Amino acid sequence: MADSKAMVTREADFSAWYNEVIQRAELADYSPVRGCMVIRPNGYAIWEQMQRALDDMFKATGHQNAYFPLFIPQSFLAREAEHVEGFAPETAVVTHGGGKELEEPLVVRPTSETIIYAMYAKWIQSYRDLPLLINQWANVVRWEMRTRLFLRTTEFLWQEGHTAHASEAEAEEETLMILGLYRKFAEEWMAMPVLTGRKTDSEKFAGALRTYAIEALMQDNRALQAGTSHNLGQNFARAFDVTYQTAEGTLDHVWNTSWGVSTRLVGALIMTHSDDSGLVCPPRLAQWQVVIVPIWKTDEDRAAVHQAGTDVMNELRHAGIRTHLDAREGLKPGAKYFEWEARGVPLRLEIGPRDVAAGSVMLARRTGGKKEPISLVGLPKRIQAEIDTMQQALLDAARERRDAATVRGISKDEFIARMAGAGGFVFGGFCGSAACEAEIKEQTKATIRVLPDPEFRSPEPPARCMWCDAPSVAEAVWAKAY
RNA sequence: CGGGGUGUGGCGCAGUCCGGUAGCGCGCCUGCUUUGGGAGCAGGAGGUCCCGGGUUCGAAUCCCGGCGCCCCGACCA
């Protein structure tokens, strides 16, 4: 790599460590444009795996992909009061085109509700047109003050689903179905445990009736919102006049939902699993699940191990395992080991003359443990089992870490001390007052991440507000967040 | 925009206090020898020292004015 060979540790400087993991794994780089990043092939490959898995899930639940324009007439943004208040300060605006000043400035989309619902108004006439279930994969731009690779960049990639329904109940069902789908993706693909729940009014999407989110806890015990699903009610339908005729012949506004996850998930993946040797990528999302490193001394050996390596690669690929043979010359095996570790490849197979003679390969796991020789007989099955085991082990480890950093029912003073120190998730009673919520944020930097869904709540509902001691109206989860 | 820091080959830095014409490590290129945990030797390429102005015989270094980037805050997926 660029400088000295030892990495900054998480312990020493988590933020520097995060940047170094990204640089060493060649996931992304800073661009000439402030706040924007270049997603390099290794990083984009992870995003592509994420896209594939999510897209399959969207399609399996009846959604179709479409594409809407990057530019939105500025006036569109203003049609929904809360929405414009929320997004106007962070938009990029195009005022000139073709050398002339535009009659109406164009906003570079920070999100696409407005232009999509303007179109829905044209497309939806009858209850027979509902539900309309559309997703788009796109880039959006938000002029953030401070940016960080993957976590918050001026331009980012995401998917945004936008649906229209005939009733509030249907819209709510869709909103929650997607929340569950995001949770499933986070846990089963990213091996990242999440809390699900509702956002408070101060944290909800600008223009939504209700916002739900999945929240994860990073290794530095700061929370990260990993995905959101909004029930928009009829707010946008009213603003864009999206109406339909009911079976009874009356006219009604549709009920909308919108939901999204972004390239932030790549940052979440990094901060959930990686270690002081570099990226650790869950096998299901890894560009390469297995890398084969041949080892040789003589030309004879070289030919033999390359043949063996190629055979193994073909056999594994045939079994659907993403496998790469690192046949580069002029690099010692150890150098390759370090490089592939930094890039997070889950499994490494070393093949040298001794292994060829023994009909085996040496298996090393990115997550540690002893190297061990394994037989070439039945190799794909064995490797698939290793992949499945590692995928599960990563989720288990991440959940254990999160749970260890979660406390319930502590006092105000303990809360203050905890937010100043260890961090993590804190469950406690909440009085429901926005003023109280704001005061907590001001004094401790902690925010309510979610009002958790029933399965995450404490067995005994808290009786009083953790902060002000007024009667509690809901249990809340606080954390310092990214 | 407020506070702090920093701009020197691709990357990380030294040199700046005390002015004398740019150096180290890593990386890169070529060749030979190497290859079971970051190879060795030899040769080589690569720099408007952030920009502009000033002082001086002479500026990476001193002075003035800009700009960029990073960290901490306010905003956020």
XYZ file of C-alpha atoms (C1' of nucleotides) in Angstrom:
559
model
C 0.000 0.000 0.000
C 0.868 3.597 -0.069
C 2.679 4.103 3.188
C 3.937 2.063 6.101
C 2.604 -1.453 6.199
C 0.856 -1.418 9.541
C -2.704 -0.149 9.601
C -4.190 2.351 11.975
C -6.210 0.365 14.493
C -9.885 0.826 15.358
C -8.842 1.427 18.916
C -6.397 4.200 18.042
C -8.583 6.165 15.643
C -11.797 4.660 14.341
C -12.352 7.344 11.762
C -8.857 7.080 10.302
C -9.144 3.311 10.383
C -12.375 3.458 8.389
C -10.767 5.602 5.706
C -7.755 3.353 5.550
C -9.840 0.200 5.141
C -11.481 1.841 2.147
C -8.198 2.967 0.624
C -6.429 -0.338 1.150
C -9.303 -2.395 -0.199
C -9.580 0.085 -3.073
C -13.286 0.489 -2.516
C -13.481 4.211 -3.210
C -11.410 7.324 -3.676
C -11.901 11.044 -3.195
C -12.914 12.874 -6.332
C -11.894 16.305 -7.609
C -15.352 17.497 -6.612
C -15.769 18.287 -2.956
C -17.865 15.771 -1.084
C -18.165 13.392 -4.016
C -16.494 10.025 -4.216
C -15.398 7.681 -6.933
C -16.596 4.165 -6.274
C -13.786 1.938 -7.461
C -14.322 -1.513 -8.978
C -13.876 -3.369 -5.674
C -16.421 -1.159 -3.967
C -18.811 -1.142 -6.865
C -18.730 -4.945 -6.975
C -20.146 -5.040 -3.445
C -22.837 -2.557 -4.403
C -23.701 -4.689 -7.434
C -24.112 -7.746 -5.225
C -26.368 -5.707 -2.954
C -28.378 -4.449 -5.902
C -28.856 -7.928 -7.261
C -30.133 -9.323 -3.980
C -32.416 -6.371 -3.265
C -33.712 -6.172 -6.809
C -34.688 -9.830 -6.682
C -36.561 -9.181 -3.454
C -38.384 -6.181 -4.929
C -39.367 -8.132 -8.033
C -40.510 -11.090 -5.957
C -42.891 -8.777 -4.118
C -44.428 -7.409 -7.290
C -42.397 -4.270 -7.990
C -41.111 -3.131 -11.354
C -38.159 -0.912 -12.150
C -38.476 2.361 -14.037
C -36.364 5.455 -14.470
C -37.287 9.071 -13.872
C -35.235 12.168 -14.777
C -32.363 13.597 -12.782
C -33.765 17.125 -13.102
C -36.853 18.313 -11.314
C -38.568 21.668 -11.934
C -37.868 23.751 -8.880
C -41.532 24.518 -8.377
C -42.319 20.813 -7.923
C -40.303 20.654 -4.736
C -42.329 23.503 -3.275
C -45.689 21.852 -3.686
C -45.484 19.852 -0.481
C -44.784 22.232 2.406
C -42.817 19.970 4.748
C -40.953 18.439 1.859
C -39.592 21.715 0.536
C -38.658 22.812 4.023
C -36.714 19.615 4.503
C -34.934 19.441 1.197
C -34.613 22.916 -0.295
C -31.562 23.850 1.809
C -29.596 20.915 0.499
C -30.339 20.944 -3.202
C -28.082 21.700 -6.129
C -29.847 23.912 -8.639
C -29.196 24.235 -12.360
C -29.848 27.770 -13.560
C -28.241 27.656 -17.002
C -28.400 25.292 -19.950
C -27.016 25.583 -23.448
C -25.467 28.877 -22.516
C -28.767 30.477 -21.588
C -30.429 31.139 -18.305
C -33.340 28.767 -17.783
C -36.846 30.102 -17.428
C -37.319 27.869 -14.410
C -34.347 26.519 -12.486
C -33.986 22.745 -12.300
C -33.229 21.009 -9.062
C -30.925 18.009 -9.173
C -33.071 15.423 -7.408
C -32.368 14.940 -3.706
C -35.127 12.300 -3.867
C -37.784 11.776 -6.523
C -41.180 11.899 -4.858
C -42.216 15.075 -6.616
C -41.453 14.146 -10.187
C -42.704 10.609 -9.731
C -46.018 11.656 -8.241
C -46.437 14.251 -10.976
C -46.292 11.316 -13.391
C -48.512 9.112 -11.255
C -51.180 11.792 -11.558
C -51.223 11.060 -15.287
C -51.025 7.301 -15.047
C -53.541 6.591 -12.318
C -57.240 6.950 -13.169
C -59.023 4.070 -11.556
C -58.797 1.739 -8.588
C -57.948 -0.841 -11.243
C -54.613 0.958 -11.746
C -53.726 0.311 -8.121
C -51.548 -0.633 -6.498
C -48.778 0.874 -8.588
C -45.471 -0.568 -7.424
C -42.378 1.046 -8.912
C -38.734 1.177 -7.935
C -35.855 3.049 -9.458
C -32.094 2.658 -9.137
C -30.607 6.102 -9.376
C -28.175 8.705 -8.138
C -29.303 11.628 -6.014
C -27.577 14.763 -4.781
C -27.776 16.364 -1.359
C -25.534 19.286 -0.541
C -24.326 18.050 2.821
C -22.082 20.139 5.027
C -19.738 17.359 5.967
C -19.196 14.219 3.975
C -17.597 10.838 4.586
C -16.881 8.104 2.073
C -20.002 5.957 1.589
C -21.695 7.238 4.757
C -22.554 10.678 3.511
C -21.511 11.927 0.113
C -22.874 14.780 -1.947
C -23.924 12.400 -4.686
C -24.905 8.877 -3.776
C -26.444 5.828 -5.396
C -29.603 4.294 -4.070
C -32.891 2.697 -4.891
C -36.127 4.484 -4.180
C -39.413 2.649 -4.246
C -42.576 4.637 -4.836
C -45.949 3.006 -4.572
C -49.561 4.117 -4.749
C -52.426 2.351 -3.031
C -56.172 2.550 -2.661
C -56.223 2.709 1.116
C -54.211 3.762 4.109
C -54.156 0.198 5.363
C -52.660 -1.053 2.107
C -50.027 1.669 2.130
C -49.135 0.851 5.719
C -48.887 -2.825 4.851
C -46.509 -2.036 1.992
C -44.413 0.258 4.198
C -43.992 -2.445 6.813
C -43.467 -5.217 4.279
C -40.531 -3.279 2.824
C -39.155 -2.583 6.288
C -39.174 -6.314 6.899
C -37.522 -6.919 3.564
C -34.745 -4.457 4.426
C -34.260 -6.174 7.732
C -34.028 -9.535 6.023
C -31.465 -8.176 3.593
C -29.400 -6.592 6.381
C -29.355 -9.763 8.434
C -29.174 -12.481 5.807
C -26.934 -10.798 3.258
C -24.958 -8.191 5.171
C -24.828 -10.265 8.363
C -25.766 -7.043 10.117
C -28.352 -7.175 12.893
C -30.770 -4.251 12.947
C -33.459 -2.810 15.132
C -36.705 -1.965 13.399
C -39.128 0.656 14.504
C -40.720 4.003 13.951
C -39.031 7.388 13.823
C -40.199 10.235 16.019
C -41.707 13.259 14.269
C -38.460 15.173 14.486
C -36.595 12.391 12.694
C -39.184 11.451 10.114
C -38.950 12.068 6.378
C -39.996 15.534 5.258
C -43.506 15.052 3.940
C -44.212 11.616 5.393
C -47.009 10.560 7.694
C -44.776 8.001 9.370
C -41.202 6.888 8.862
C -39.864 3.472 9.797
C -36.206 2.546 9.800
C -33.683 -0.182 10.305
C -30.917 0.872 12.666
C -27.562 -0.825 13.078
C -24.786 -0.323 15.598
C -21.252 0.114 14.292
C -18.091 -1.136 15.999
C -17.471 2.243 17.585
C -20.921 2.003 19.192
C -22.441 4.705 17.058
C -25.739 4.007 15.352
C -26.287 4.068 11.628
C -29.661 4.397 9.930
C -29.374 1.754 7.259
C -32.693 2.064 5.476
C -36.004 3.863 5.683
C -39.565 3.105 4.664
C -42.146 5.880 4.662
C -45.900 5.897 4.732
C -46.561 9.159 2.901
C -50.280 9.116 3.493
C -52.049 11.347 0.996
C -49.664 14.274 1.397
C -48.042 13.994 -2.008
C -51.232 12.777 -3.657
C -52.886 16.010 -2.603
C -49.919 18.119 -3.631
C -49.752 16.507 -7.083
C -53.420 15.754 -7.446
C -53.019 12.010 -7.777
C -56.607 10.805 -7.709
C -58.456 7.665 -8.720
C -62.035 6.644 -9.132
C -63.184 4.051 -6.628
C -65.368 1.041 -7.433
C -68.215 3.011 -5.957
C -67.619 5.826 -8.414
C -66.247 8.389 -5.977
C -62.947 10.230 -6.439
C -60.193 9.799 -3.882
C -56.515 10.615 -3.447
C -54.137 7.658 -3.533
C -52.057 6.587 -0.547
C -48.312 6.548 -1.186
C -45.225 4.944 0.216
C -41.552 5.522 -0.514
C -38.527 3.638 0.706
C -34.837 3.483 0.051
C -31.407 2.152 0.834
C -28.187 3.602 -0.490
C -24.472 3.082 -0.981
C -24.305 3.984 2.701
C -24.869 0.262 3.183
C -21.341 -0.341 1.932
C -20.098 1.882 4.755
C -22.306 -0.003 7.188
C -20.866 -3.282 6.006
C -17.318 -1.998 6.489
C -17.941 -0.666 9.990
C -19.822 -3.754 11.108
C -17.338 -6.479 10.271
C -13.908 -5.199 9.323
C -10.851 -5.542 11.533
C -7.358 -4.125 11.899
C -6.175 -6.092 8.864
C -8.709 -4.463 6.574
C -12.086 -5.243 5.082
C -14.081 -8.251 6.191
C -16.836 -8.904 3.676
C -19.715 -11.282 4.345
C -19.373 -14.101 1.786
C -22.794 -13.625 0.254
C -21.872 -10.102 -0.841
C -18.211 -10.651 -1.659
C -16.996 -10.032 -5.166
C -14.698 -13.031 -4.750
C -15.697 -15.583 -2.155
C -12.553 -17.609 -2.693
C -9.137 -16.582 -3.911
C -6.585 -19.189 -4.902
C -2.910 -18.423 -4.357
C -0.497 -20.747 -6.132
C 2.938 -21.310 -4.618
C 5.948 -22.606 -6.468
C 9.727 -22.696 -6.662
C 10.679 -24.360 -9.914
C 9.167 -24.001 -13.355
C 7.952 -27.565 -13.081
C 6.153 -26.804 -9.832
C 4.779 -23.672 -11.324
C 3.103 -25.499 -14.194
C 1.691 -28.102 -11.844
C 0.271 -25.700 -9.246
C -1.198 -23.456 -11.907
C -2.930 -26.403 -13.466
C -4.213 -27.510 -10.073
C -5.287 -23.961 -9.264
C -7.126 -23.590 -12.536
C -8.884 -26.925 -12.021
C -9.992 -25.905 -8.534
C -11.170 -22.527 -9.778
C -13.228 -24.096 -12.554
C -14.739 -26.649 -10.243
C -15.734 -24.016 -7.673
C -17.069 -21.633 -10.299
C -19.074 -24.474 -11.734
C -20.645 -24.897 -8.309
C -21.600 -21.210 -8.317
C -18.829 -20.059 -5.991
C -17.217 -16.780 -7.015
C -13.555 -17.746 -7.310
C -10.437 -15.914 -8.415
C -7.028 -17.381 -9.221
C -4.215 -14.985 -8.331
C -1.595 -16.078 -10.841
C 0.447 -12.875 -10.692
C 4.178 -13.405 -10.853
C 6.802 -11.417 -9.023
C 4.796 -11.257 -5.824
C 5.587 -13.574 -2.981
C 2.651 -15.528 -1.577
C 2.785 -13.606 1.680
C 2.329 -10.316 -0.164
C -0.753 -11.722 -1.847
C -2.148 -12.922 1.486
C -1.926 -9.440 2.948
C -3.497 -7.905 -0.090
C -6.475 -10.261 -0.195
C -6.979 -9.875 3.525
C -7.141 -6.115 3.141
C -9.732 -6.645 0.418
C -11.854 -8.839 2.617
C -11.954 -12.049 0.594
C -13.615 -14.611 2.907
C -11.659 -17.708 1.982
C -8.168 -18.283 0.630
C -6.909 -21.509 -0.845
C -3.145 -21.970 -1.071
C -1.888 -24.538 -3.516
C 1.786 -25.513 -3.522
C 3.693 -28.573 -4.694
C 3.102 -30.334 -1.364
C -0.655 -29.843 -1.706
C -0.672 -31.037 -5.301
C 1.175 -34.165 -4.200
C -1.254 -34.727 -1.353
C -4.368 -34.041 -3.389
C -5.381 -31.241 -1.045
C -5.355 -27.456 -0.647
C -4.593 -25.267 2.350
C -7.641 -23.338 3.563
C -7.336 -19.995 5.382
C -10.321 -18.019 6.651
C -10.447 -14.237 6.663
C -12.077 -14.310 10.057
C -9.142 -16.093 11.653
C -8.354 -19.511 13.034
C -5.778 -22.026 11.954
C -5.071 -22.812 8.353
C -5.922 -26.369 7.512
C -5.418 -28.741 4.611
C -8.616 -29.951 3.007
C -9.114 -32.647 0.405
C -9.784 -31.879 -3.243
C -12.440 -34.558 -3.118
C -15.785 -32.931 -2.472
C -14.190 -29.486 -2.386
C -17.130 -27.386 -3.655
C -19.436 -28.801 -1.028
C -16.894 -28.154 1.677
C -16.291 -24.603 0.523
C -20.002 -23.872 0.329
C -20.315 -25.125 3.900
C -17.454 -22.832 4.958
C -19.193 -19.900 3.273
C -22.469 -20.627 5.022
C -20.747 -21.045 8.363
C -18.837 -17.795 8.028
C -21.941 -15.897 6.933
C -23.772 -17.081 10.041
C -20.789 -16.542 12.333
C -20.446 -12.934 11.200
C -24.095 -12.256 11.992
C -23.792 -13.953 15.364
C -20.665 -12.008 16.252
C -22.190 -8.714 15.178
C -25.345 -9.395 17.171
C -23.344 -10.321 20.235
C -21.342 -7.120 19.933
C -24.479 -5.031 19.532
C -26.243 -6.671 22.441
C -23.207 -6.187 24.631
C -23.360 -2.474 23.807
C -27.058 -2.203 24.591
C -28.476 -1.271 27.976
C -32.008 -0.848 29.275
C -33.609 1.068 32.071
C -30.741 3.300 33.174
C -31.057 6.613 34.980
C -30.620 10.047 33.434
C -27.178 10.439 34.979
C -26.095 7.017 33.792
C -27.412 7.928 30.373
C -25.363 11.120 30.255
C -22.252 9.265 31.352
C -22.807 6.534 28.829
C -23.283 8.895 25.911
C -20.132 10.732 26.925
C -18.261 7.445 27.125
C -18.954 3.997 25.764
C -21.961 4.871 23.611
C -24.181 2.141 22.231
C -27.943 1.669 22.259
C -29.946 2.743 25.288
C -33.557 1.617 25.709
C -35.693 3.733 27.952
C -39.018 5.415 28.523
C -39.935 8.486 26.475
C -42.502 11.119 27.397
C -43.210 11.890 23.757
C -42.289 15.548 24.033
C -40.306 17.042 21.156
C -38.812 19.544 23.571
C -37.487 16.787 25.782
C -36.103 14.991 22.740
C -34.350 18.166 21.597
C -32.894 18.811 25.022
C -31.424 15.319 25.158
C -29.874 15.837 21.751
C -28.431 19.156 22.750
C -26.937 17.932 25.986
C -25.744 14.483 24.993
C -25.688 14.403 21.155
C -27.853 11.317 21.384
C -31.004 11.004 19.304
C -33.919 8.633 19.319
C -33.029 6.123 16.656
C -36.364 4.333 16.731
C -39.408 3.679 18.814
C -38.742 -0.026 18.535
C -41.103 -2.646 17.188
C -42.650 -4.984 19.782
C -40.115 -7.778 19.356
C -37.291 -5.491 20.488
C -39.076 -3.860 23.398
C -38.284 -4.576 26.999
C -40.470 -7.189 28.683
C -41.672 -4.590 31.144
C -42.642 -1.301 29.433
C -40.872 1.652 31.072
C -43.224 3.693 33.219
C -41.447 7.054 33.137
C -39.403 9.146 30.744
C -35.717 8.336 31.060
C -34.941 12.079 30.921
C -37.719 14.136 32.491
C -39.469 11.502 34.596
C -42.902 12.318 33.136
C -45.095 9.315 32.321
C -43.682 7.373 29.382
C -45.775 7.076 26.234
C -43.410 4.782 24.348
C -40.148 2.981 24.775
C -37.356 4.583 22.761
C -33.857 3.628 21.660
C -31.231 6.341 21.939
C -27.741 6.441 20.492
C -25.227 8.792 19.071
C -25.587 8.364 15.349
C -23.688 8.929 12.131
C -20.178 29.796 8.426
C -17.408 29.472 13.861
C -12.913 26.874 16.141
C -8.336 23.935 15.180
C -4.860 21.803 11.704
C -2.520 21.196 7.017
C -0.859 21.976 1.655
C 6.524 19.497 -0.899
C 7.111 13.224 -7.094
C 1.370 8.352 -7.098
C 0.962 7.830 -1.325
C 3.081 9.071 3.646
C 6.462 12.574 5.330
C 11.394 15.504 6.409
C 13.361 20.162 5.073
C 10.539 26.040 6.801
C 12.367 28.405 13.082
C 17.970 30.312 11.141
C 16.871 31.930 2.771
C 21.832 29.221 -1.025
C 18.336 26.019 -6.043
C 14.818 19.539 -3.005
C 15.464 14.666 0.165
C 13.683 9.968 2.717
C 10.320 5.655 3.041
C 6.658 3.104 0.301
C 4.902 2.534 -4.592
C 6.265 2.483 -10.037
C 9.721 0.787 -14.513
C 13.982 -2.631 -16.409
C 17.186 -6.853 -15.490
C 18.899 -10.990 -12.699
C 18.190 -13.994 -8.507
C 13.727 -15.236 -5.631
C 8.470 -17.358 -4.223
C 4.751 -22.194 2.083
C 3.058 -14.861 5.610
C 4.610 -8.119 3.275
C 11.841 -10.725 -1.242
C 17.161 -9.132 -2.466
C 20.632 -6.674 -5.489
C 21.709 -3.357 -9.513
C 20.021 0.349 -12.677
C 16.012 3.915 -13.744
C 11.554 7.209 -14.355
C 8.862 10.790 -11.899
C 8.404 17.341 -8.490
C 4.808 24.488 -11.541
C 7.488 22.772 -3.306
C -1.339 25.045 -3.534
C -1.980 30.023 -6.274
C -0.839 35.346 -6.802
C 1.998 39.406 -5.299
C 6.151 41.418 -2.381
C 11.272 41.502 0.060
C 16.167 39.725 -1.669
C 21.885 38.767 -5.717
C 18.955 34.375 -4.484
C 12.485 32.032 -1.676
C 9.773 25.368 -0.387
C 11.801 28.609 3.600
C 10.516 35.549 5.215
C 6.005 39.200 4.457
C 0.905 40.231 2.388
C -3.504 38.379 -0.028
C -6.267 34.345 -1.897
C -7.655 29.067 -2.493
C -7.942 23.811 -1.392
C -8.215 19.780 1.912
C -8.736 17.401 6.877
C -10.706 17.312 12.022
C -14.397 19.417 15.751
C -19.621 21.975 15.718
C -24.737 23.425 13.253
C -27.596 20.004 8.550
C -28.417 14.865 6.950
C -29.481 8.352 3.990
